[in-house]
GROMACS .gro file of N, CA and C in nm:
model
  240
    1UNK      N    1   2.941  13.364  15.447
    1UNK     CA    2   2.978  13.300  15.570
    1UNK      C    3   3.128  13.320  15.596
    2UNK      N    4   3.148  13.352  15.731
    2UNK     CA    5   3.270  13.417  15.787
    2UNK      C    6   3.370  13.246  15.813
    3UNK      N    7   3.427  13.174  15.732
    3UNK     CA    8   3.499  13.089  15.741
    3UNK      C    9   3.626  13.110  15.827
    4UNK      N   10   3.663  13.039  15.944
    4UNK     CA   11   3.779  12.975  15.981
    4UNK      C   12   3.856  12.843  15.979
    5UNK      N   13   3.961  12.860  15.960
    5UNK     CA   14   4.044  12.741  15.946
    5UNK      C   15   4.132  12.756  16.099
    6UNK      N   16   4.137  12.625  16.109
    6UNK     CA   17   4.215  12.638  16.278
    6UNK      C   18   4.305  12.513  16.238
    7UNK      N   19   4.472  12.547  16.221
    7UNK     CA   20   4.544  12.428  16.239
    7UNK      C   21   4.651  12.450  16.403
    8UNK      N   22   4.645  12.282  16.414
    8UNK     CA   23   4.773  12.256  16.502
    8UNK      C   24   4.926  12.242  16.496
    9UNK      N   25   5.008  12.286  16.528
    9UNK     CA   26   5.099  12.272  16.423
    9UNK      C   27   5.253  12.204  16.518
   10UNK      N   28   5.338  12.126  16.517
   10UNK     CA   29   5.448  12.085  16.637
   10UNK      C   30   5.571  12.047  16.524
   11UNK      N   31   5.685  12.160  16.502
   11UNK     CA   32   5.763  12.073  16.408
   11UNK      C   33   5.706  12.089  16.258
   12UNK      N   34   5.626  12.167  16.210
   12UNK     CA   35   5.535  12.183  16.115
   12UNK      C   36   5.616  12.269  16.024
   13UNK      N   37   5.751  12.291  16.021
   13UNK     CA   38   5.825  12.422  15.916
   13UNK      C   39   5.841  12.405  15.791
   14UNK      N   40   5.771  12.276  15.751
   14UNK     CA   41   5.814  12.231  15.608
   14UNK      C   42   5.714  12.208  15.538
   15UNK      N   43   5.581  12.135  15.658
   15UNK     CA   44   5.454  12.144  15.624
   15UNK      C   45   5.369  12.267  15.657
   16UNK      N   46   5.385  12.352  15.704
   16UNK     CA   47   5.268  12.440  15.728
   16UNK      C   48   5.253  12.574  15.603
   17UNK      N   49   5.389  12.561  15.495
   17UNK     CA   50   5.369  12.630  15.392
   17UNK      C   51   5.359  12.575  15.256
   18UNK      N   52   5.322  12.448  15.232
   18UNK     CA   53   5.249  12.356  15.171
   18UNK      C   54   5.108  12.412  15.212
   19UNK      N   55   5.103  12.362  15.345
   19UNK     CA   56   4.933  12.402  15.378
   19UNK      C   57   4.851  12.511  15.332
   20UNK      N   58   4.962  12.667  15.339
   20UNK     CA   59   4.880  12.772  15.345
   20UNK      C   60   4.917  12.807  15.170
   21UNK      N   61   4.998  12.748  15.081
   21UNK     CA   62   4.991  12.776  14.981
   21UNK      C   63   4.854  12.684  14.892
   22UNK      N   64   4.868  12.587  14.951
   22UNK     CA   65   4.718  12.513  14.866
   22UNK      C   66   4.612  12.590  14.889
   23UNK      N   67   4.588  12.690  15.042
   23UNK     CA   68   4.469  12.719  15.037
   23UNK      C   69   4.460  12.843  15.002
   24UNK      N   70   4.605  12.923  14.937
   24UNK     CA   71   4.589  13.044  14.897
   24UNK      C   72   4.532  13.025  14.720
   25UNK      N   73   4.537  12.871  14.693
   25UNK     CA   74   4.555  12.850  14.579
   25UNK      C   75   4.417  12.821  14.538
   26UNK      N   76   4.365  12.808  14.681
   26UNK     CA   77   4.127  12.774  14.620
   26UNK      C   78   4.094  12.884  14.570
   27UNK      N   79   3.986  12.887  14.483
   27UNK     CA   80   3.912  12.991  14.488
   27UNK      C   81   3.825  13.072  14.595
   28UNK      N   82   3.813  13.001  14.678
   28UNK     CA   83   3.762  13.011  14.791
   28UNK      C   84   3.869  13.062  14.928
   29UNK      N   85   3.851  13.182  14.984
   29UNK     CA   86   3.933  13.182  15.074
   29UNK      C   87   3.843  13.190  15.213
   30UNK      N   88   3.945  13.143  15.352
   30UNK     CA   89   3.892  13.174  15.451
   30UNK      C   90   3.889  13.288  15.530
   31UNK      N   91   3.803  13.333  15.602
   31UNK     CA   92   3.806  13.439  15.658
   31UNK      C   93   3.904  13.471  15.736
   32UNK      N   94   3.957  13.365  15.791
   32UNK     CA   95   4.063  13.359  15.856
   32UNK      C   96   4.150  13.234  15.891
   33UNK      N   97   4.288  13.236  15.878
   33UNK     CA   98   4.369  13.084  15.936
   33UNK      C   99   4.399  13.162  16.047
   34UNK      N  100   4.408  13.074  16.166
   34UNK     CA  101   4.428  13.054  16.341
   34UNK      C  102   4.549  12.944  16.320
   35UNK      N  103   4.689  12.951  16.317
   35UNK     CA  104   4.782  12.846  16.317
   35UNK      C  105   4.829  12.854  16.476
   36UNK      N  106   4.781  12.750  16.574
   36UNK     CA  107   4.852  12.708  16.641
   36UNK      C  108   4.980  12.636  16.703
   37UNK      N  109   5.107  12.751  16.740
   37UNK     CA  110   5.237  12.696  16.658
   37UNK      C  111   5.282  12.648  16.803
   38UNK      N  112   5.413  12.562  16.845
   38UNK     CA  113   5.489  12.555  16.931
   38UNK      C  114   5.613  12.590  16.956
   39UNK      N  115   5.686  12.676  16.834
   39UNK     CA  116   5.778  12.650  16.780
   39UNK      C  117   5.820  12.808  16.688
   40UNK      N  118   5.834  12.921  16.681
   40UNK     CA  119   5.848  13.040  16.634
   40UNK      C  120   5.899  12.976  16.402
   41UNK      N  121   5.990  12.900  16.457
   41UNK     CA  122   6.081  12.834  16.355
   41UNK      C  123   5.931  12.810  16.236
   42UNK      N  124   5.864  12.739  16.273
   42UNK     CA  125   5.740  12.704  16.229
   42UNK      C  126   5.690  12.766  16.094
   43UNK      N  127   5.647  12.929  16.152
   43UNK     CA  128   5.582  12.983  16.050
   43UNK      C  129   5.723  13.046  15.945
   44UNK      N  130   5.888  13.025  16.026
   44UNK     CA  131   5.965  13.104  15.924
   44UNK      C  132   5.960  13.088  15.771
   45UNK      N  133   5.899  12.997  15.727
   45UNK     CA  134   5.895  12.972  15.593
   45UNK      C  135   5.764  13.052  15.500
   46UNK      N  136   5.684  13.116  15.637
   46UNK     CA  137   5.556  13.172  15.507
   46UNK      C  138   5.567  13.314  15.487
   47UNK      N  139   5.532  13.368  15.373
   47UNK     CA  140   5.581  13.504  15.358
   47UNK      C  141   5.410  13.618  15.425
   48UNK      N  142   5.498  13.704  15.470
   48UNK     CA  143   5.433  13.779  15.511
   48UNK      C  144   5.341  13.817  15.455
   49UNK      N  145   5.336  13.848  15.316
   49UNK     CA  146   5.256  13.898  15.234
   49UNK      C  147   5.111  13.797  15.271
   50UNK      N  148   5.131  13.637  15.281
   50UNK     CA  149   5.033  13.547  15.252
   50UNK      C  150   5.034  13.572  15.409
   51UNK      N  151   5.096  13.579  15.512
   51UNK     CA  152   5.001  13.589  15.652
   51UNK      C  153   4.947  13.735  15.665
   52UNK      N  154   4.932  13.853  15.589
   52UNK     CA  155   4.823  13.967  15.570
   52UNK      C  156   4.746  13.915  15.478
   53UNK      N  157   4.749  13.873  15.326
   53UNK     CA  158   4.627  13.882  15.266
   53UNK      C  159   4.528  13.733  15.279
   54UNK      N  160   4.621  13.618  15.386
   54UNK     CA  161   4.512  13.550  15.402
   54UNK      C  162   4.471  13.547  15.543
   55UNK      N  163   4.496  13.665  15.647
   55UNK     CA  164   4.432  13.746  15.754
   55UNK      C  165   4.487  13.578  15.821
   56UNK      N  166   4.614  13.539  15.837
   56UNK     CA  167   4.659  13.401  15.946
   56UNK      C  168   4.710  13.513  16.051
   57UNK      N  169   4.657  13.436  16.159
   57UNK     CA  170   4.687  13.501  16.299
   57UNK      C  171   4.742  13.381  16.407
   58UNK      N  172   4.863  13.404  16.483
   58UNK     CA  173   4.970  13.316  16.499
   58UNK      C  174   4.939  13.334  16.610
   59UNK      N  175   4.908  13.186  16.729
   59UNK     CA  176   4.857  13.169  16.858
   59UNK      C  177   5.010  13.055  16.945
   60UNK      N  178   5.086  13.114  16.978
   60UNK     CA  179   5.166  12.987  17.062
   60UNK      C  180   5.118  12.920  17.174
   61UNK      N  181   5.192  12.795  17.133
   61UNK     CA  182   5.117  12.725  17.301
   61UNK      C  183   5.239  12.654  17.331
   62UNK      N  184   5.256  12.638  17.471
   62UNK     CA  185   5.372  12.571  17.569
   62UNK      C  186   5.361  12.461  17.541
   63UNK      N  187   5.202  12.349  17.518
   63UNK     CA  188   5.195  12.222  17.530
   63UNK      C  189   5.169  12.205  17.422
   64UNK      N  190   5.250  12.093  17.356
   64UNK     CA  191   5.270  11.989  17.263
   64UNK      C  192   5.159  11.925  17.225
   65UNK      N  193   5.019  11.933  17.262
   65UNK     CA  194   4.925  11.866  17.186
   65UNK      C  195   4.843  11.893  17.120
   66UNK      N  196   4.831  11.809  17.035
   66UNK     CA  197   4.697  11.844  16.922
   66UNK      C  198   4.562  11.924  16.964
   67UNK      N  199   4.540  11.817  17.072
   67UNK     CA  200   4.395  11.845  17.097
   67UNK      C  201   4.372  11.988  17.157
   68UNK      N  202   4.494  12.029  17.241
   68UNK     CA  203   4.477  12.156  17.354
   68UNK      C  204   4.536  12.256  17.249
   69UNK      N  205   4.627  12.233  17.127
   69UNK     CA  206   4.621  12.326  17.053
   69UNK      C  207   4.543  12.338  16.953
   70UNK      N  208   4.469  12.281  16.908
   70UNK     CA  209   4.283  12.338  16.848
   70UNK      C  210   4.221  12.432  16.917
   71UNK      N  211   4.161  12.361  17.054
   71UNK     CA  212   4.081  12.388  17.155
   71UNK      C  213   4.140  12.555  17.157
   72UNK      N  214   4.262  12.564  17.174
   72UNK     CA  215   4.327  12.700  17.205
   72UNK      C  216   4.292  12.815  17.077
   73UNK      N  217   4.340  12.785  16.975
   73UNK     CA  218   4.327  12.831  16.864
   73UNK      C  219   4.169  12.840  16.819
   74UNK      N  220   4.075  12.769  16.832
   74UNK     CA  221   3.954  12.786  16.815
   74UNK      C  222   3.880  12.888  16.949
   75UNK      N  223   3.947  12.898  17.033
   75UNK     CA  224   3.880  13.008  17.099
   75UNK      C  225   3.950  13.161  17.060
   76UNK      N  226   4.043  13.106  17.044
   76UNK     CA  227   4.102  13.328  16.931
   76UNK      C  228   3.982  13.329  16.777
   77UNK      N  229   3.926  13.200  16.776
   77UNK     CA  230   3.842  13.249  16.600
   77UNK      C  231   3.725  13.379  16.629
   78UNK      N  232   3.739  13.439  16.487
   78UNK     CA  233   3.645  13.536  16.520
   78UNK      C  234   3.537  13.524  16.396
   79UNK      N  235   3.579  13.404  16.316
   79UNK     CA  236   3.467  13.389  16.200
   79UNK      C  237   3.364  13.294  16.259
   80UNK      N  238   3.255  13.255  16.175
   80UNK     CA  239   3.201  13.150  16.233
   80UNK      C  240   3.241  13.036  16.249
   0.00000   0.00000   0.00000
């Protein structure tokens, strides 16, 4: 099964590589992370290497919310 992970992310530069290191750290990986960012600053903390081998694909959005940045980010998924 083609797993996606879809996060929201606002201000997230300290937490969002916590996030993607725990889940580089399952045995289990996803087919894909969808990080919905607001903010470029955001992802500066994750290394490239971990946004190719855990296939994260970086979606910006203008608006500040949770809900419309899921919604956004779950329509770029291409796993199930």
């Amino acid at each position: 099964m083609k797993v996606s992970i879809v996060c929201a992310s606002h201000k997230g530069k300290n937490r969002l590589p916590k996030l993607i290191n725990s889940i580089y750290l399952n045995s289990i990986k996803p087919y894909e992370i969808i990080l919905c960012i607001t903010d470029q600053s955001d992802i500066m903390l994750i290394s490239d290497n971990l946004i190719s081998e855990l296939n994260i694909k970086i979606v910006f959005s203008t608006i500040k919310n949770q809900s419309k940045q899921r919604k956004l980010a779950i329509s770029k998924c291409t796993g199930d």
